[in-house]
XYZ file of C-alpha atoms in Angstrom:
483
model
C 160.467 -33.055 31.773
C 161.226 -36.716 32.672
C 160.261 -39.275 30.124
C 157.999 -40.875 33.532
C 156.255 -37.820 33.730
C 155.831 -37.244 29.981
C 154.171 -40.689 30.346
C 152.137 -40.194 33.172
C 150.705 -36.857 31.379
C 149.796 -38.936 28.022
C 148.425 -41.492 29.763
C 145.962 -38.815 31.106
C 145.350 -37.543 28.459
C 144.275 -40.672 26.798
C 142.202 -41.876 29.578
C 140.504 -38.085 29.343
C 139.648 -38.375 25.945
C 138.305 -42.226 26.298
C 136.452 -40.925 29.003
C 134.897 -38.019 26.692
C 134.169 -40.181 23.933
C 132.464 -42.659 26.797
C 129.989 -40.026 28.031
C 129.251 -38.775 24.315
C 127.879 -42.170 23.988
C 127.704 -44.892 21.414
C 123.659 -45.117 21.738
C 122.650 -48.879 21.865
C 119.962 -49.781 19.982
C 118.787 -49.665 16.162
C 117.331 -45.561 15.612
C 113.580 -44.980 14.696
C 113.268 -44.916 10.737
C 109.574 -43.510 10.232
C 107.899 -46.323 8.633
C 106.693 -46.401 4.937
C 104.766 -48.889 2.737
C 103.505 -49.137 -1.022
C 100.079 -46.891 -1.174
C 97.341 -46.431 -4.522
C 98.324 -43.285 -5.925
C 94.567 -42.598 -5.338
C 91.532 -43.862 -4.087
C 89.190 -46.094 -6.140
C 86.657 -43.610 -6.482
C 88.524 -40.870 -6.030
C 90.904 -38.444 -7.233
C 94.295 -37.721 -7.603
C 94.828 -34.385 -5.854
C 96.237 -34.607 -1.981
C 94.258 -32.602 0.358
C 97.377 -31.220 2.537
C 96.852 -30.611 6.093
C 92.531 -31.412 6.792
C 92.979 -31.844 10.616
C 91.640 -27.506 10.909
C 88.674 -27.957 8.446
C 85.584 -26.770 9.864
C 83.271 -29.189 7.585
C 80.442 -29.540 9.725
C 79.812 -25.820 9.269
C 78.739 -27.462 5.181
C 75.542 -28.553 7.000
C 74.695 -24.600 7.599
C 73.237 -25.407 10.865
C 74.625 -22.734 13.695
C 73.282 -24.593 16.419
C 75.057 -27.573 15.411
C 77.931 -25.498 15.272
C 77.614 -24.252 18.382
C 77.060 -27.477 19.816
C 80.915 -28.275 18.462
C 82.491 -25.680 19.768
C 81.191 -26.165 23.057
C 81.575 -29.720 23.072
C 85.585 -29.561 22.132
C 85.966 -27.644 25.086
C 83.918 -29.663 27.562
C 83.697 -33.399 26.616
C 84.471 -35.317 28.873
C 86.697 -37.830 27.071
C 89.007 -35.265 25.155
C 89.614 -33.706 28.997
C 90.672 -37.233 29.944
C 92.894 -37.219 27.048
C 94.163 -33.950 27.498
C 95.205 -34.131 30.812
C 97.074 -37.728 29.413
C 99.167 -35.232 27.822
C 100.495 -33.951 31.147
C 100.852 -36.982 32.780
C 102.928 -38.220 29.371
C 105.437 -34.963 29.796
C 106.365 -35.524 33.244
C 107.220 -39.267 32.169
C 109.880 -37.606 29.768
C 111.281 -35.923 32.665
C 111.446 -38.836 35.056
C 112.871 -41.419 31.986
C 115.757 -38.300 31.584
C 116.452 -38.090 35.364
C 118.323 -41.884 35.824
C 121.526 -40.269 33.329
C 122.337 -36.897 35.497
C 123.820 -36.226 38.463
C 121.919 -37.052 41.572
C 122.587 -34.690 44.814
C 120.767 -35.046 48.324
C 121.850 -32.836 51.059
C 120.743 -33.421 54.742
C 121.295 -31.580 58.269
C 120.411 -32.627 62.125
C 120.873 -31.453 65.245
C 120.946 -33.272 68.609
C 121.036 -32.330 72.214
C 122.169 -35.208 74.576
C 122.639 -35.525 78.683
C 123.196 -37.408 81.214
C 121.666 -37.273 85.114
C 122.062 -39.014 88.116
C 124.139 -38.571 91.758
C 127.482 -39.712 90.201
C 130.085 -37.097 89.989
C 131.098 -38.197 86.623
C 127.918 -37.270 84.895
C 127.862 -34.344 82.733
C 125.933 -31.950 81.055
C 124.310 -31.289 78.119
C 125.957 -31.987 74.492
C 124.995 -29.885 71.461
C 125.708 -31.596 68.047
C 125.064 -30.449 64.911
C 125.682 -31.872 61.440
C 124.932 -32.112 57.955
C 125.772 -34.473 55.001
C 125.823 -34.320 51.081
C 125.837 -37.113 48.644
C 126.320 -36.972 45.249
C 126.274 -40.309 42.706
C 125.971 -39.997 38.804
C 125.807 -43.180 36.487
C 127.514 -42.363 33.175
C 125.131 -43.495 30.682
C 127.842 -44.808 28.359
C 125.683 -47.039 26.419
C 122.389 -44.635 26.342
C 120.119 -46.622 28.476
C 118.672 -43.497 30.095
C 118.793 -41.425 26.531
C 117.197 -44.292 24.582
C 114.390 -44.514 27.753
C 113.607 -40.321 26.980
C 113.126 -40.965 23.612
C 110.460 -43.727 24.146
C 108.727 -41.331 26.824
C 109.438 -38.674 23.840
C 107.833 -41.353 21.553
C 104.954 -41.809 24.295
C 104.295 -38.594 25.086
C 103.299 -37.956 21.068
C 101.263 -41.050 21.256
C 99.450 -39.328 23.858
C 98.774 -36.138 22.102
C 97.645 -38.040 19.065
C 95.290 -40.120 21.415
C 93.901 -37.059 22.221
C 93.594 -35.892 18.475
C 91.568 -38.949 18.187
C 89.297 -38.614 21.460
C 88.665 -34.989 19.770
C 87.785 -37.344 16.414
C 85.804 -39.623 17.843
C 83.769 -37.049 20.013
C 82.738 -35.277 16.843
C 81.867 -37.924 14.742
C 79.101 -38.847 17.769
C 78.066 -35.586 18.253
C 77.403 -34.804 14.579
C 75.534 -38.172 13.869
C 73.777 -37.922 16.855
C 72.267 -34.306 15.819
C 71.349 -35.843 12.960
C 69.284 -38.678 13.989
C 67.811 -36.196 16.585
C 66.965 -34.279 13.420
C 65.665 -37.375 11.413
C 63.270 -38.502 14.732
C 62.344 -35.286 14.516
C 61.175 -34.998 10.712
C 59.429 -38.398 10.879
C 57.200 -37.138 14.473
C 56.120 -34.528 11.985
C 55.492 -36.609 8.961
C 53.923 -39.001 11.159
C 51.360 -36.726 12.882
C 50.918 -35.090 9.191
C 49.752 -38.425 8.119
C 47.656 -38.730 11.265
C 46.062 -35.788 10.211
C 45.388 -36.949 6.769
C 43.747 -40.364 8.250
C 41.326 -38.981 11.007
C 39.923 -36.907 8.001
C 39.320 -40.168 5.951
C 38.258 -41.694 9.032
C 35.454 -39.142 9.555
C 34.758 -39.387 6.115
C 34.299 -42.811 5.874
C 32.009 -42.554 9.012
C 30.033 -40.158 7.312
C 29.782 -42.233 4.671
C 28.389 -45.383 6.863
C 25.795 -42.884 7.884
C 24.904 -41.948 4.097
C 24.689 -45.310 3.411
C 28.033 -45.353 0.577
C 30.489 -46.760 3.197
C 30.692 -50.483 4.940
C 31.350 -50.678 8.769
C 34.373 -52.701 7.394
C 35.430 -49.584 5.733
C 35.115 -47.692 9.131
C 37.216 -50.553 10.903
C 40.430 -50.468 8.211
C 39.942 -46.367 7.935
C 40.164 -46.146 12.241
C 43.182 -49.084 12.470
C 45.241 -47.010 10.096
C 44.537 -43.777 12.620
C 45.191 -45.945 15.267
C 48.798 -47.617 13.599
C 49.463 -44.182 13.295
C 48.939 -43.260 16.686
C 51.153 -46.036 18.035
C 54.042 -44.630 16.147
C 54.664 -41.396 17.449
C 55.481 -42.499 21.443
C 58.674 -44.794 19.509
C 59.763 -41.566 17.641
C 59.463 -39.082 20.491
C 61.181 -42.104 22.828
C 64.533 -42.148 20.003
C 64.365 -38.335 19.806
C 64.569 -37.823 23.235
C 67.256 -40.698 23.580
C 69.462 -38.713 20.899
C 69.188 -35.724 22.946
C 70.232 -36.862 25.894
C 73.433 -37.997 24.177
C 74.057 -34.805 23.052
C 74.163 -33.430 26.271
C 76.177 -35.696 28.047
C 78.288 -35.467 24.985
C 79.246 -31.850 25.482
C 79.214 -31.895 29.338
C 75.464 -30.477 30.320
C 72.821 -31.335 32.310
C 70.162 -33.230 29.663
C 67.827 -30.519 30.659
C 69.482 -27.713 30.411
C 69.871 -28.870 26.495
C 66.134 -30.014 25.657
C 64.312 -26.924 25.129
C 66.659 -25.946 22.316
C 66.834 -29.079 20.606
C 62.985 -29.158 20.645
C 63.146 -26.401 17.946
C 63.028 -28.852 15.070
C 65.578 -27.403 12.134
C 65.032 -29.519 9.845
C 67.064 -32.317 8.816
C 71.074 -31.545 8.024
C 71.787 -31.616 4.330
C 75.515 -31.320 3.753
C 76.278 -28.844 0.954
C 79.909 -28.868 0.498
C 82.476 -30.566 -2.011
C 83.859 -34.239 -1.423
C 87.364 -34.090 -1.094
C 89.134 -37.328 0.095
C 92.497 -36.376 -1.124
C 95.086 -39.263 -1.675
C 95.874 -41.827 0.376
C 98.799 -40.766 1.516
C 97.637 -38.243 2.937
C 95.979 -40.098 5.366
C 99.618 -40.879 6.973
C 99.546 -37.233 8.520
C 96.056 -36.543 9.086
C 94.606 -39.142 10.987
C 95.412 -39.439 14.668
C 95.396 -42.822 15.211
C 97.985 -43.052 12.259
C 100.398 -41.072 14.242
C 99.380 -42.679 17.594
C 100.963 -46.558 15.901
C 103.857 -44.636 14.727
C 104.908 -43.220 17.799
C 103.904 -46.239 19.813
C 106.504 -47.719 16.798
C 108.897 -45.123 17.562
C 108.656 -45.955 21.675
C 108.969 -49.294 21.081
C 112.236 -49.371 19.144
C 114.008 -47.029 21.140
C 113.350 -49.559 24.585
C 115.363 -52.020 22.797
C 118.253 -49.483 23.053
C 117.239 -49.376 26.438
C 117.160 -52.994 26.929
C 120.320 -53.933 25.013
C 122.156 -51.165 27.221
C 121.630 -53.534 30.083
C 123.756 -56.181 28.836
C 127.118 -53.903 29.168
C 128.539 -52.469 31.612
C 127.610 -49.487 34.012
C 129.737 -47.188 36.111
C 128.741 -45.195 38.320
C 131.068 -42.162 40.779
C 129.084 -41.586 43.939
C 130.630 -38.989 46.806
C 129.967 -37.784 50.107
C 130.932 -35.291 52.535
C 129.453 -35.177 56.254
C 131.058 -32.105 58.629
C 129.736 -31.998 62.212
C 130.579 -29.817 65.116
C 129.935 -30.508 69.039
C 130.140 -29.025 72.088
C 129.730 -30.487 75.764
C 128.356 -27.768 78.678
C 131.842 -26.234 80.230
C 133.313 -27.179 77.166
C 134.696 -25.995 73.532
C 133.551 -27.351 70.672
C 135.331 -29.215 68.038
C 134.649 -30.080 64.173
C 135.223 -33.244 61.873
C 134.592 -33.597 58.581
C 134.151 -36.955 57.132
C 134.390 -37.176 53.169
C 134.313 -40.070 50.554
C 134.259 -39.946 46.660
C 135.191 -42.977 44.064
C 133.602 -45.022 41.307
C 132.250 -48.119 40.921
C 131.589 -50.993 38.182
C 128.480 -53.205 37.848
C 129.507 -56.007 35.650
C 126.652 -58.564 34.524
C 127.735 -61.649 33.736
C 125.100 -64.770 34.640
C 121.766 -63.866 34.904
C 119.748 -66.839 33.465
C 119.532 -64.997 30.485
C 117.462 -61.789 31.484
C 119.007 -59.707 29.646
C 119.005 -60.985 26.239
C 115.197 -62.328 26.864
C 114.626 -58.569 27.433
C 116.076 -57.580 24.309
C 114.153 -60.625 22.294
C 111.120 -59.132 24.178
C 111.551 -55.588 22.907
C 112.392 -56.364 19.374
C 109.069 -58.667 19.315
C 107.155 -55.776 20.682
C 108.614 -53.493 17.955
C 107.508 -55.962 15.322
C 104.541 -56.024 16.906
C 103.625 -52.211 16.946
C 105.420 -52.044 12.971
C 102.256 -54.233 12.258
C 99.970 -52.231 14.130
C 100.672 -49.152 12.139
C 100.117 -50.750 8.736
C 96.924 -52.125 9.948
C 96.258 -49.117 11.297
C 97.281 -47.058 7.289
C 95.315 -49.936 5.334
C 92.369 -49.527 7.909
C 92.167 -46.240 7.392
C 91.958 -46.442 3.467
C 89.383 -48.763 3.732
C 86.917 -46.080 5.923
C 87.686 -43.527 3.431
C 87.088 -45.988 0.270
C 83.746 -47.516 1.863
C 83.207 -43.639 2.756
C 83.400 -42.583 -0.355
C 81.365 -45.331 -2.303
C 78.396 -44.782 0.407
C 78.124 -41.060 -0.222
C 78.268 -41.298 -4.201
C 75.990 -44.508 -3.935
C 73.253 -43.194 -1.502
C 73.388 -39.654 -2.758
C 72.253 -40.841 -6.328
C 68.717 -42.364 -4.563
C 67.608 -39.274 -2.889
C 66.379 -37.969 -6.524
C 64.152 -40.599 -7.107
C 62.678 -41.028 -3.753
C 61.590 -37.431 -3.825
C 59.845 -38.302 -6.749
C 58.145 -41.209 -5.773
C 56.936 -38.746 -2.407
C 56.055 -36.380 -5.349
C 53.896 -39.298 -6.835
C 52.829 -41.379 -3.783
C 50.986 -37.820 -2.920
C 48.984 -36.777 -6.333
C 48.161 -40.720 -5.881
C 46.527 -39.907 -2.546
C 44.781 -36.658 -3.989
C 43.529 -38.150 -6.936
C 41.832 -41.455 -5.075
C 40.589 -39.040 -2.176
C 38.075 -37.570 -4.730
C 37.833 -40.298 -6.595
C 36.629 -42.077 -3.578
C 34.179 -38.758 -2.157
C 32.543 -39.211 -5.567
C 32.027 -42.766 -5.455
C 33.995 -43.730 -8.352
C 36.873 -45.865 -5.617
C 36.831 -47.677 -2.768
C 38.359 -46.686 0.084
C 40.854 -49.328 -0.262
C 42.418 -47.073 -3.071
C 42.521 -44.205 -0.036
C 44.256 -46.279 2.223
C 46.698 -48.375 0.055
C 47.730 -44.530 -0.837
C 48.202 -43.084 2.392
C 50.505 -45.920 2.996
C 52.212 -45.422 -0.070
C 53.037 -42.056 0.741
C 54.190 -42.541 4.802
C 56.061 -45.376 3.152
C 57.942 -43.092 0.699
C 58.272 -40.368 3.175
C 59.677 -42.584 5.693
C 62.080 -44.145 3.473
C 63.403 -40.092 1.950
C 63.650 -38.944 5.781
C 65.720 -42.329 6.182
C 68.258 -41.578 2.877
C 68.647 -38.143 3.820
C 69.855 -39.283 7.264
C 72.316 -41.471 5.825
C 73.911 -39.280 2.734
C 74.239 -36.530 6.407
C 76.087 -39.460 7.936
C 78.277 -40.382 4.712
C 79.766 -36.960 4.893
C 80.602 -37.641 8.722
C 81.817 -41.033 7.980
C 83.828 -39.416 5.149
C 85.299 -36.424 6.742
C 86.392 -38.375 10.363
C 87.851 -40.685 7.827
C 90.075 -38.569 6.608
C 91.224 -37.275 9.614
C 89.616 -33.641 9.128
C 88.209 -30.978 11.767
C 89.965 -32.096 14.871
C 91.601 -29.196 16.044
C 90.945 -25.583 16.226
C 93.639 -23.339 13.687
C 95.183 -21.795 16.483
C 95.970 -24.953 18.556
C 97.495 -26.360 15.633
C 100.693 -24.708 16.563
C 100.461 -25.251 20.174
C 100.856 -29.293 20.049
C 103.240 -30.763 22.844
C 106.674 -31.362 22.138
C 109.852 -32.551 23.575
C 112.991 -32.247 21.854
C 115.107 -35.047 22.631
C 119.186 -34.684 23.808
């Protein structure tokens, strides 16, 4: 072998081997890190135990009401917002396709056909021409500096940011639903307290007219006894009005007609009273289990890998585009004939002055990066703050339902005791009514408290990320795996 050729073949070589190591890619761009920062070891008020994965915890079901259960399960599956998100999901995994598609071969392939004559007196006309053809075109730009492979990763990135979006439409849905069965609940406890205590004051009312006619009552007596009944009275419409409001809700909340939902909420339940443990875990924990957690730290990881895709722009791209076009026609009286027309080669786009573009692009993305890195601790500290204010409300109101069932307990051997104090003469009816009030009062305010130590546990629970997807979707998450 001459030493020409010998240096012809290592050239070759060489050139093959730059070109491998080209197409394997130095990636530009810094790589996602998942972010971390300094966290309590536990929450101020509460303990030190991590809760592991919440996001399948059924804690509604702690209430032990089965229609509100049922109301969830139907409502995960029909709410309108989570089947927005959902089907963000899909839109998010075709985007990973179409980022991929710029760094692989492109082919188009075409065909046609043609019949052409002429007409007319002249001898030299002729007759019909058949041509047929076709054409293929190939072009392929070599990612060498990952532009296309650092865009699929921020679709990648995306396209988790989606799913997590929809985590947190599922989140978001149940926290509504389950406060708004509660205050349908609490409206409806307070109709029935207040037409209890309407009861209570028409009988003092006729008693205290019977007692004008006896001659032991004042007509003033009659007028405070019947504007109590009537204060009473006026109540009610408000309360059936914010009951029926709440309902409503509900429906549209799960997808259904309002209708089709009021004669089964009419069935008063009582009011929810959640009977399970609270367990906030650590706040770490929070890092995996609450959606819009993840949501920042994909939109993080998205970010960082389009200033990959940015800073690929500044270098150089090559490209190898080819083409091959065969054709055949034939004239009437004639035989046909074939050509083939063919053209393959690279080419080199070089930027050099653009007014700074480029680098502005890069400065953009590395701002946005910062940006979303900021995002996601405000998003971590946010998120420690709903469990910590969580946490204080349920301990805080929790310890005042005690005594305000005793004051109810009170407030209503007060009213006894006057009531026959006053039918014997010994009291005024001032003593009646000043009771009466005393015990709406001190119903009102124990229907109100037990609505709000349901709605800590809600607070608490959605804080913490919990109940958001069923245990066999938890497995069944969208993924892309990146190459």
């Amino acid at each position: 072998m001459s030493t020409s050729l010998r240096t012809r073949l290592s050239s070759l070589r060489y050139a093959a081997s730059l070109l491998t190591i080209l197409l394997a890619g130095c990636v530009s761009g810094p790589d996602h890190v998942p972010p971390q920062m300094p966290l309590p070891a536990k929450f101020e008020a509460g303990g030190s135990t991590s809760n592991g994965n919440v996001v399948t915890a059924e804690w509604w079901t702690a209430y032990g009401d089965k229609r509100l259960d049922g109301l969830v399960t139907h409502g995960f599956r029909e709410n309108l917002d989570v089947l927005q998100a959902l089907e963000n999901i899909n839109s998010a995994s075709a985007n990973v396709t179409v980022a991929g598609a710029g760094g692989l071969p492109s082919l188009t392939v075409g065909a046609s056909h043609t019949v052409s004559g002429e007409k007319g007196r002249l001898r030299t006309s002729v007759g019909t021409t058949n041509t047929s053809g076709g054409d293929a075109s190939l072009s392929w730009l070599l990612d060498i500096f990952g532009q296309y492979r650092r865009s699929r990763e921020s679709a990648i990135a995306s396209l988790g940011a989606a799913s997590a979006t929809a985590d947190n439409a599922k989140l978001t849905f149940l926290k509504d639903l389950v406060e708004s069965y509660i205050d349908a609940r609490y409206y409806q406890e307070r109709i029935a307290l207040s037409q209890a205590s309407l009861k209570s004051r028409q009988q003092t009312y006729e008693l205290t007219q019977l007692q004008l006619k006896a001659g032991a009552a004042s007509r003033l007596d009659v007028v405070q006894a019947e504007g109590l009944v009537q204060s009473t009275k006026s109540e009610i419409p408000g309360l059936q009005q914010s009951f029926t409001e709440s309902a409503h809700h509900i429906a549209t909340l799960i997808g259904m007609p309002a209708s089709s939902l009021m004669g089964e909420l009419q069935k008063s339940a009582g009011q929810p009273v959640f009977r399970g443990d609270i367990r906030a875990g650590i706040p770490a924990d929070l890092i995996r289990n609450r959606p819009d957690i993840r949501k920042a730290e994909r939109e993080l990881a998205a970010a960082v890998a389009d200033i990959g895709a940015a800073e690929a722009q500044l270098y150089p791209s090559i490209s190898l585009s080819g083409s091959i076009s065969p054709s055949w026609v034939k004239a009437s009286g004639a035989s046909g004939g074939s050509l083939t027309s063919w053209s393959f080669g690279p080419s080199l786009n070089l930027p050099i002055f653009d007014g700074g573009t480029l680098r502005a692009n890069v400065d953009i993305e590395k701002s946005d990066a910062k940006t979303q890195y900021l995002a996601w601790k405000a998003a971590v500290l946010n998120g420690v703050e709903e469990v910590e204010n969580a946490l204080t409300a349920v301990r805080r109101d929790t310890q005042t339902l005690e005594p305000l069932r005793r004051q109810v307990e009170t407030a209503q051997e007060s009213l006894a005791l006057s009531t026959v104090s006053y039918k014997d003469g010994a009291s005024s009816l001032l003593d009646v009514l000043d009771a009466q009030r005393s015990v709406s009062d001190a119903e009102a305010s124990l229907a109100a408290t037990v609505q709000q130590v349901a709605k800590d546990y809600v607070d608490l629970y959605v804080a913490i990320g919990a109940g958001y997807l069923e245990p066999e979707h938890v497995a069944a998450k969208p993924t892309a795996k990146s190459g």
